[in-house]
CSV table of C-alpha atoms and ligand atoms in Angstrom, one decimal:
chain,number,residue,atom,x,y,z
N,1,MET,CA,-57.9,-46.0,-32.1
N,2,THR,CA,-58.8,-47.8,-35.4
N,3,ASP,CA,-56.6,-46.5,-37.7
N,4,ARG,CA,-53.4,-47.1,-36.5
N,5,LEU,CA,-50.3,-47.2,-39.2
N,6,ALA,CA,-48.6,-50.2,-38.9
N,7,PHE,CA,-45.2,-48.7,-39.1
N,8,ALA,CA,-46.4,-45.5,-36.1
N,9,ARG,CA,-44.3,-45.1,-32.8
N,10,ALA,CA,-46.0,-47.5,-30.3
N,11,LEU,CA,-45.6,-44.4,-28.0
N,12,TYR,CA,-47.3,-42.0,-30.0
N,13,ASP,CA,-50.7,-44.6,-29.7
N,14,ALA,CA,-50.7,-42.4,-26.4
N,15,VAL,CA,-50.3,-39.5,-27.7
N,16,PRO,CA,-53.4,-36.9,-27.8
N,17,LEU,CA,-53.2,-33.7,-30.0
N,18,TYR,CA,-53.7,-30.8,-28.3
N,19,ASP,CA,-56.8,-29.3,-28.9
N,20,PRO,CA,-58.4,-27.4,-26.0
N,21,LYS,CA,-61.8,-27.3,-29.0
N,22,ARG,CA,-61.6,-23.2,-27.4
N,23,ALA,CA,-65.0,-21.7,-29.8
N,24,PRO,CA,-64.5,-18.4,-30.7
N,25,VAL,CA,-66.2,-16.5,-28.0
N,26,GLU,CA,-66.4,-12.1,-28.1
N,27,LEU,CA,-64.3,-12.1,-25.4
N,28,ASP,CA,-61.8,-14.7,-24.8
N,29,LEU,CA,-59.9,-14.2,-21.6
N,30,THR,CA,-58.3,-17.7,-21.5
N,31,ASP,CA,-54.6,-17.6,-22.8
N,32,ASN,CA,-53.3,-14.8,-20.8
N,33,THR,CA,-52.1,-13.1,-23.9
N,34,ASN,CA,-51.4,-8.9,-24.5
N,35,LEU,CA,-55.4,-7.5,-25.2
N,36,TRP,CA,-54.0,-4.5,-25.5
N,37,GLY,CA,-52.2,-4.8,-28.7
N,38,LEU,CA,-48.9,-4.9,-30.9
N,39,PRO,CA,-46.4,-2.6,-29.7
N,40,PRO,CA,-45.7,0.2,-32.0
N,41,THR,CA,-42.7,-0.1,-33.7
N,42,ALA,CA,-43.1,-3.4,-34.0
N,43,GLU,CA,-46.2,-2.7,-36.5
N,44,ARG,CA,-45.0,-0.5,-38.7
N,45,THR,CA,-42.1,-3.0,-39.4
N,46,LEU,CA,-44.3,-5.6,-40.1
N,47,ARG,CA,-45.6,-3.5,-42.1
N,48,GLU,CA,-42.8,-1.9,-44.2
N,49,LEU,CA,-41.0,-5.5,-44.1
N,50,ALA,CA,-38.9,-5.9,-47.0
N,51,VAL,CA,-40.2,-8.5,-49.9
N,52,SER,CA,-36.9,-10.3,-49.7
N,53,ARG,CA,-36.9,-10.4,-45.9
N,54,ILE,CA,-40.1,-13.5,-46.7
N,55,THR,CA,-38.3,-15.1,-50.2
N,56,ARG,CA,-34.9,-15.9,-48.4
N,57,TYR,CA,-33.9,-18.1,-45.5
N,58,PRO,CA,-33.8,-16.2,-42.0
N,59,SER,CA,-30.8,-16.2,-40.1
N,60,LEU,CA,-29.5,-19.5,-38.9
N,61,TYR,CA,-29.9,-19.1,-35.3
N,62,ALA,CA,-31.0,-15.7,-34.8
N,63,ALA,CA,-27.4,-13.7,-33.4
N,64,GLU,CA,-29.1,-10.1,-33.8
N,65,LEU,CA,-32.1,-10.9,-31.5
N,66,LYS,CA,-30.2,-13.1,-29.0
N,67,GLU,CA,-28.1,-9.8,-28.4
N,68,ALA,CA,-31.5,-7.7,-27.9
N,69,LEU,CA,-32.9,-10.3,-25.5
N,70,ALA,CA,-28.7,-10.7,-23.9
N,71,GLN,CA,-29.2,-6.9,-23.0
N,72,PHE,CA,-33.2,-7.0,-22.5
N,73,VAL,CA,-32.6,-9.9,-19.7
N,74,GLY,CA,-28.6,-9.0,-18.4
N,75,ALA,CA,-26.8,-12.1,-19.6
N,76,THR,CA,-24.4,-12.7,-23.0
N,77,PRO,CA,-25.6,-13.8,-26.0
N,78,GLU,CA,-24.1,-16.8,-26.0
N,79,CYS,CA,-26.2,-17.7,-23.1
N,80,ILE,CA,-29.4,-17.2,-25.2
N,81,VAL,CA,-31.1,-20.1,-27.7
N,82,THR,CA,-33.7,-18.6,-29.2
N,83,GLY,CA,-36.9,-21.4,-30.4
N,84,CYS,CA,-40.2,-21.0,-32.2
N,85,GLY,CA,-42.5,-19.8,-29.6
N,86,SER,CA,-41.0,-21.2,-25.7
N,87,ASP,CA,-42.8,-24.2,-26.5
N,88,ASP,CA,-40.2,-25.0,-29.2
N,89,ILE,CA,-37.5,-24.2,-26.4
N,90,LEU,CA,-39.6,-26.7,-23.9
N,91,ASP,CA,-40.0,-29.6,-26.4
N,92,SER,CA,-35.9,-29.0,-28.0
N,93,ALA,CA,-34.7,-28.9,-24.2
N,94,MET,CA,-36.5,-32.2,-23.5
N,95,ARG,CA,-35.1,-34.0,-26.6
N,96,ALA,CA,-31.6,-32.9,-25.9
N,97,PHE,CA,-31.8,-33.6,-22.1
N,98,GLY,CA,-34.0,-36.6,-22.0
N,99,GLU,CA,-33.1,-40.0,-22.7
N,100,PRO,CA,-35.9,-42.4,-23.9
N,101,GLY,CA,-37.4,-43.2,-20.3
N,102,SER,CA,-36.2,-40.3,-18.3
N,103,VAL,CA,-38.2,-38.8,-16.1
N,104,VAL,CA,-39.4,-35.3,-16.3
N,105,ALA,CA,-41.3,-34.2,-13.3
N,106,SER,CA,-43.5,-31.1,-12.8
N,107,SER,CA,-45.2,-29.8,-9.4
N,108,GLU,CA,-49.1,-29.5,-10.3
N,109,PRO,CA,-51.3,-27.7,-11.4
N,110,SER,CA,-48.6,-26.1,-14.1
N,111,PHE,CA,-48.2,-25.9,-17.7
N,112,ALA,CA,-50.6,-28.3,-19.7
N,113,MET,CA,-48.1,-29.0,-22.3
N,114,ILE,CA,-45.5,-30.5,-20.4
N,115,PRO,CA,-46.7,-33.9,-19.7
N,116,ILE,CA,-47.4,-33.9,-23.7
N,117,PHE,CA,-43.9,-32.5,-24.4
N,118,ALA,CA,-42.7,-35.3,-22.5
N,119,GLN,CA,-44.9,-37.8,-24.1
N,120,MET,CA,-43.9,-37.1,-27.5
N,121,ASN,CA,-40.2,-37.5,-26.6
N,122,GLY,CA,-40.5,-40.2,-25.0
N,123,LEU,CA,-39.7,-39.5,-22.1
N,124,GLN,CA,-42.1,-40.4,-18.5
N,125,TYR,CA,-43.8,-38.0,-16.8
N,126,VAL,CA,-44.8,-37.4,-13.0
N,127,GLY,CA,-46.4,-34.9,-11.7
N,128,VAL,CA,-46.1,-33.8,-8.2
N,129,PRO,CA,-49.1,-31.8,-6.1
N,130,GLU,CA,-48.0,-28.6,-4.6
N,131,LEU,CA,-47.8,-27.9,-1.4
N,132,PRO,CA,-51.3,-25.8,0.2
N,133,ASP,CA,-48.8,-22.5,0.3
N,134,HIS,CA,-49.0,-23.0,-3.7
N,135,GLN,CA,-45.1,-23.5,-3.8
N,136,PRO,CA,-43.8,-26.8,-5.2
N,137,ASP,CA,-42.8,-30.1,-3.0
N,138,LEU,CA,-39.5,-30.3,-3.9
N,139,ASP,CA,-39.2,-33.4,-1.3
N,140,ALA,CA,-41.1,-35.3,-3.6
N,141,LEU,CA,-40.1,-33.8,-6.6
N,142,LEU,CA,-36.3,-34.9,-6.4
N,143,ALA,CA,-37.5,-38.3,-4.6
N,144,ALA,CA,-39.0,-38.6,-8.2
N,145,ASN,CA,-35.3,-38.9,-9.6
N,146,PRO,CA,-36.1,-36.7,-12.4
N,147,ARG,CA,-33.8,-36.0,-15.5
N,148,ILE,CA,-35.5,-32.7,-16.0
N,149,LEU,CA,-37.2,-31.2,-13.0
N,150,TYR,CA,-39.7,-28.3,-14.6
N,151,LEU,CA,-41.2,-25.5,-12.5
N,152,CYS,CA,-42.9,-22.4,-13.2
N,153,SER,CA,-42.8,-18.7,-12.0
N,154,PRO,CA,-44.7,-17.3,-11.9
N,155,ASN,CA,-47.1,-20.6,-12.1
N,156,ASN,CA,-49.6,-20.7,-14.5
N,157,PRO,CA,-52.7,-20.9,-13.8
N,158,THR,CA,-52.0,-19.8,-9.8
N,159,GLY,CA,-50.1,-17.2,-10.5
N,160,ALA,CA,-47.3,-18.4,-7.3
N,161,VAL,CA,-43.5,-17.0,-8.0
N,162,LEU,CA,-41.1,-19.9,-6.7
N,163,LYS,CA,-39.4,-18.8,-3.5
N,164,ARG,CA,-35.9,-18.5,-4.1
N,165,GLU,CA,-34.9,-20.5,-1.0
N,166,THR,CA,-36.5,-23.6,-3.1
N,167,LEU,CA,-35.0,-22.6,-6.4
N,168,GLU,CA,-31.5,-22.6,-5.3
N,169,ARG,CA,-31.9,-25.7,-3.5
N,170,ALA,CA,-33.9,-27.4,-6.4
N,171,VAL,CA,-30.7,-26.6,-8.7
N,172,ARG,CA,-28.1,-27.3,-5.6
N,173,GLU,CA,-29.9,-31.0,-5.1
N,174,ALA,CA,-31.8,-32.1,-8.3
N,175,PRO,CA,-29.7,-35.0,-9.9
N,176,GLY,CA,-30.2,-33.0,-13.9
N,177,VAL,CA,-31.4,-30.0,-15.3
N,178,VAL,CA,-34.1,-27.6,-13.7
N,179,PHE,CA,-36.1,-25.8,-16.4
N,180,VAL,CA,-38.0,-23.0,-14.9
N,181,ASP,CA,-40.8,-21.9,-16.6
N,182,GLU,CA,-40.8,-17.6,-16.9
N,183,ALA,CA,-43.6,-17.0,-19.1
N,184,TYR,CA,-45.1,-13.8,-17.3
N,185,ALA,CA,-41.9,-13.0,-15.1
N,186,GLU,CA,-42.6,-9.8,-16.8
N,187,PHE,CA,-45.3,-9.0,-14.4
N,188,SER,CA,-43.7,-10.7,-11.5
N,189,GLY,CA,-40.5,-8.3,-11.9
N,190,VAL,CA,-38.9,-11.8,-10.4
N,191,SER,CA,-36.6,-14.2,-12.2
N,192,ALA,CA,-34.1,-17.2,-12.0
N,193,VAL,CA,-31.6,-15.4,-14.9
N,194,ASP,CA,-29.3,-14.4,-12.2
N,195,LEU,CA,-28.7,-17.8,-10.9
N,196,ALA,CA,-28.9,-19.1,-14.6
N,197,MET,CA,-25.6,-17.6,-15.2
N,198,ARG,CA,-23.7,-19.0,-12.4
N,199,VAL,CA,-24.7,-22.3,-12.7
N,200,ASP,CA,-24.5,-25.3,-15.3
N,201,ASN,CA,-27.6,-27.2,-14.7
N,202,LEU,CA,-30.7,-24.1,-15.2
N,203,LEU,CA,-32.3,-23.5,-18.0
N,204,VAL,CA,-34.4,-20.4,-17.8
N,205,ILE,CA,-37.7,-20.1,-20.1
N,206,ARG,CA,-39.3,-17.0,-21.9
N,207,THR,CA,-41.0,-15.7,-24.3
N,208,MET,CA,-42.8,-12.8,-26.4
N,209,SER,CA,-46.0,-14.1,-26.5
N,210,LYS,CA,-47.5,-12.8,-23.0
N,211,ALA,CA,-46.6,-9.4,-21.8
N,212,PHE,CA,-44.7,-8.4,-25.6
N,213,GLY,CA,-48.2,-9.0,-27.2
N,214,LEU,CA,-46.7,-11.0,-30.2
N,215,ALA,CA,-48.1,-14.5,-29.6
N,216,GLY,CA,-48.8,-15.3,-33.3
N,217,LEU,CA,-45.3,-14.5,-33.8
N,218,ARG,CA,-44.2,-17.5,-31.7
N,219,VAL,CA,-41.1,-15.9,-30.3
N,220,GLY,CA,-39.8,-17.7,-27.5
N,221,TYR,CA,-36.3,-18.0,-25.9
N,222,GLY,CA,-34.1,-19.9,-23.4
N,223,ILE,CA,-31.5,-18.8,-20.9
N,224,GLY,CA,-28.7,-21.0,-19.6
N,225,ALA,CA,-24.7,-21.4,-19.6
N,226,THR,CA,-22.9,-22.0,-22.9
N,227,PRO,CA,-23.2,-25.6,-23.2
N,228,LEU,CA,-27.0,-26.2,-21.7
N,229,VAL,CA,-28.3,-23.9,-24.6
N,230,ARG,CA,-26.2,-25.1,-27.1
N,231,ASP,CA,-27.2,-28.8,-26.7
N,232,VAL,CA,-31.0,-27.1,-26.8
N,233,GLU,CA,-30.2,-25.4,-30.0
N,234,LYS,CA,-28.9,-28.7,-31.4
N,235,SER,CA,-31.9,-30.5,-31.1
N,236,ARG,CA,-33.9,-27.4,-31.9
N,237,GLY,CA,-32.3,-27.0,-35.7
N,238,PRO,CA,-31.4,-24.3,-37.9
N,239,TYR,CA,-33.8,-21.8,-39.1
N,240,LYS,CA,-36.7,-22.4,-36.5
N,241,LEU,CA,-37.3,-18.3,-35.7
N,242,ASN,CA,-38.7,-16.9,-38.9
N,243,SER,CA,-37.8,-13.6,-40.4
N,244,VAL,CA,-41.0,-11.7,-39.6
N,245,ALA,CA,-41.1,-12.8,-35.8
N,246,GLU,CA,-37.3,-11.5,-35.8
N,247,GLN,CA,-37.7,-8.4,-37.3
N,248,MET,CA,-40.9,-7.7,-35.2
N,249,ALA,CA,-39.2,-8.9,-32.1
N,250,LEU,CA,-35.9,-7.0,-32.4
N,251,ALA,CA,-38.2,-4.3,-33.0
N,252,ALA,CA,-40.1,-4.1,-30.3
N,253,LEU,CA,-36.6,-4.8,-28.1
N,254,ARG,CA,-34.7,-1.7,-29.8
N,255,HIS,CA,-37.7,0.7,-29.5
N,256,ASP,CA,-41.0,-0.6,-27.5
N,257,MET,CA,-39.7,-1.4,-24.2
N,258,GLN,CA,-41.6,1.8,-22.8
N,259,TRP,CA,-45.1,0.1,-24.5
N,260,VAL,CA,-44.3,-2.9,-22.6
N,261,HIS,CA,-43.3,-1.7,-19.1
N,262,GLU,CA,-47.1,0.8,-18.9
N,263,HIS,CA,-48.7,-2.5,-19.9
N,264,VAL,CA,-47.1,-4.5,-17.9
N,265,THR,CA,-47.8,-1.8,-15.4
N,266,LEU,CA,-51.5,-1.2,-16.7
N,267,ALA,CA,-52.2,-5.2,-16.3
N,268,VAL,CA,-50.6,-5.7,-12.6
N,269,THR,CA,-53.4,-2.5,-11.8
N,270,ASN,CA,-56.2,-4.4,-13.5
N,271,ARG,CA,-55.1,-7.5,-12.1
N,272,GLU,CA,-55.5,-6.3,-8.5
N,273,ARG,CA,-58.8,-4.4,-9.2
N,274,LEU,CA,-60.3,-7.5,-10.5
N,275,ALA,CA,-59.3,-9.9,-7.4
N,276,ALA,CA,-60.4,-6.8,-5.9
N,277,ALA,CA,-63.6,-7.0,-7.4
N,278,LEU,CA,-63.9,-10.6,-6.7
N,279,ARG,CA,-62.7,-10.5,-2.9
N,280,ASP,CA,-66.3,-8.1,-2.6
N,281,ARG,CA,-68.2,-10.7,-4.5
N,282,GLY,CA,-67.4,-13.2,-1.4
N,283,TYR,CA,-64.4,-15.1,-3.4
N,284,THR,CA,-60.8,-15.6,-2.7
N,285,PRO,CA,-58.6,-15.8,-5.4
N,286,LEU,CA,-54.7,-16.9,-5.2
N,287,GLU,CA,-52.3,-14.2,-4.8
N,288,SER,CA,-50.9,-14.0,-8.3
N,289,HIS,CA,-47.9,-12.1,-9.6
N,290,ALA,CA,-48.2,-12.8,-13.5
N,291,ASN,CA,-51.5,-11.0,-15.6
N,292,TYR,CA,-54.4,-13.2,-14.6
N,293,VAL,CA,-56.4,-14.2,-11.4
N,294,CYS,CA,-57.1,-17.1,-10.5
N,295,VAL,CA,-60.0,-17.9,-7.8
N,296,PRO,CA,-61.9,-20.7,-6.4
N,297,VAL,CA,-65.0,-21.1,-7.9
N,298,ALA,CA,-67.8,-24.0,-7.3
N,299,ARG,CA,-68.9,-25.9,-10.2
N,300,ALA,CA,-66.4,-24.1,-12.2
N,301,VAL,CA,-66.6,-25.8,-15.4
N,302,GLU,CA,-70.3,-25.0,-15.3
N,303,VAL,CA,-69.7,-21.3,-14.5
N,304,GLY,CA,-67.6,-21.7,-17.6
N,305,GLN,CA,-70.1,-22.9,-19.8
N,306,ALA,CA,-72.7,-20.0,-18.7
N,307,LEU,CA,-69.9,-17.4,-19.2
N,308,ARG,CA,-69.5,-18.8,-22.8
N,309,ALA,CA,-73.3,-18.9,-23.3
N,310,ARG,CA,-72.7,-15.2,-22.9
N,311,GLY,CA,-70.0,-14.7,-24.8
N,312,VAL,CA,-67.2,-15.0,-23.0
N,313,ALA,CA,-64.8,-17.3,-22.1
N,314,ALA,CA,-62.1,-18.1,-19.1
N,315,ARG,CA,-60.7,-21.1,-18.0
N,316,PRO,CA,-61.6,-23.6,-15.7
N,317,PHE,CA,-59.3,-25.6,-13.6
N,318,PRO,CA,-61.9,-28.2,-12.2
N,319,GLY,CA,-60.4,-30.3,-8.8
N,320,LEU,CA,-57.2,-28.0,-8.0
N,321,PRO,CA,-55.6,-29.1,-5.3
N,322,HIS,CA,-55.9,-27.7,-1.9
N,323,VAL,CA,-58.6,-25.2,-3.7
N,324,GLY,CA,-61.0,-27.4,-5.3
N,325,ASP,CA,-62.6,-25.8,-8.9
N,326,THR,CA,-60.7,-22.7,-10.1
N,327,LEU,CA,-61.4,-20.3,-13.3
N,328,ARG,CA,-58.1,-18.4,-14.5
N,329,ILE,CA,-59.1,-15.3,-16.1
N,330,SER,CA,-56.5,-13.1,-18.2
N,331,VAL,CA,-56.2,-9.2,-17.2
N,332,GLY,CA,-56.9,-6.9,-19.9
N,333,PRO,CA,-58.0,-3.5,-20.2
N,334,TRP,CA,-60.3,-2.4,-17.8
N,335,GLU,CA,-63.6,-2.5,-19.8
N,336,LEU,CA,-63.0,-6.3,-20.7
N,337,VAL,CA,-62.7,-6.8,-16.9
N,338,GLU,CA,-65.7,-5.1,-16.4
N,339,GLN,CA,-67.6,-6.9,-19.1
N,340,PHE,CA,-66.1,-10.7,-18.1
N,341,LEU,CA,-67.4,-9.1,-14.2
N,342,VAL,CA,-70.9,-8.2,-15.9
N,343,ALA,CA,-71.2,-11.5,-17.3
N,344,PHE,CA,-69.7,-13.7,-14.2
N,345,ASP,CA,-72.6,-11.7,-12.4
N,346,ASP,CA,-75.3,-13.7,-14.6
N,347,ALA,CA,-73.4,-17.0,-14.5
N,348,THR,CA,-73.2,-17.5,-11.5
N,349,ALA,CA,-76.3,-16.6,-10.8
N,350,ASP,CA,-77.5,-19.0,-13.2
N,351,VAL,CA,-75.4,-21.9,-11.9
N,352,TYR,CA,-76.1,-21.6,-8.5
N,353,GLY,CA,-79.4,-20.3,-8.9
N,354,ALA,CA,-81.0,-16.9,-8.2
N,355,ALA,CA,-81.0,-17.8,-4.5
N,356,SER,CA,-77.9,-17.9,-3.5
X,401,PLP,C1,-48.0,-19.1,-22.7
X,401,PLP,C2,-47.2,-19.9,-21.6
X,401,PLP,C3,-45.9,-20.4,-22.4
X,401,PLP,C4,-46.0,-20.5,-24.2
X,401,PLP,O1,-45.4,-19.6,-24.8
X,401,PLP,P1,-45.3,-19.6,-26.3
X,401,PLP,O2,-44.2,-18.6,-26.7
X,401,PLP,O3,-46.5,-19.1,-26.5
X,401,PLP,O4,-45.3,-21.0,-26.6
X,401,PLP,C5,-44.9,-21.7,-21.9
X,401,PLP,N1,-45.0,-21.7,-20.7
X,401,PLP,C6,-46.4,-20.5,-20.1
X,401,PLP,C7,-46.1,-21.6,-18.5
X,401,PLP,C8,-47.6,-20.5,-20.4
X,401,PLP,O5,-48.6,-20.1,-20.2
């Protein structure tokens, strides 16, 4: 970097600006959002929103939304903190619990933002390759003596759910706080919230970006013991959740749960259909508990480019431990999955040569 400011923080030299350079495509299956659209009452709330909601400041800490979220997850409002996306919860929580230089340990592969948030907050990131069964290597993670231990369940990108015994041991033996990122928990039906209500060092992180179809609104939340979430809230600061997001999220939680459940069921059905279609083609997709399928595919980056040339985007993950190159494909309405499969057959024939 030649244009470094004399007064910049030294650590920011090494912080990349996150930009996956996603060129627009006709069918984007890279971000695991809800491809069916927006819950109906949330949409109506947007259209009918009073102007005063925009001209005035939002609520300080989204108290009303916390109540609705508490009911949804089976917690109490005092155990919830909201944020501008779950990204904001992760970032604020790292700032709240990491001293400069503290270790943030994460199983790999996992959520790409974790090393970036660690760096942004002056923390030291340690990535530990997962075990062959796609569970985190807890011995190695604990050996890094992490102030913050990040686990993701279902894991992005593999789709694996964290075993309960591994979670319980992590919470028992971790020297600091354990984060469990449950961005896709609605699709797995498995959650650590009950445990987070009983211990003082477990923060469960959730979002309305995936199952609820509200990614553009940026609504995330954390669940944990009251002293834990209060520190995240201090680090987060006031007014982080905007009024439009709060009103639409509230509407979805109060009136659209049937829509959410129906579309979760559809996503799970189509996920299994997509996995079967890939097995029919000789591939071995990883068992997924989320709304995407991660499938080992040789030369995945090239296949990804060939897909893009056909107007379809799926996310390649080159060189994952134990499985090698993979593609992660978001699941949506079956017509879109079929459109993907047509492009995939064409793209793989192109990359591997028509003879294979
Ligand atoms: C999508 C995703 C998030 C980010 O969610 P936002 O609430 O939109 O910030 C967090 N964690 C994982 C694992 C994700 O896949």
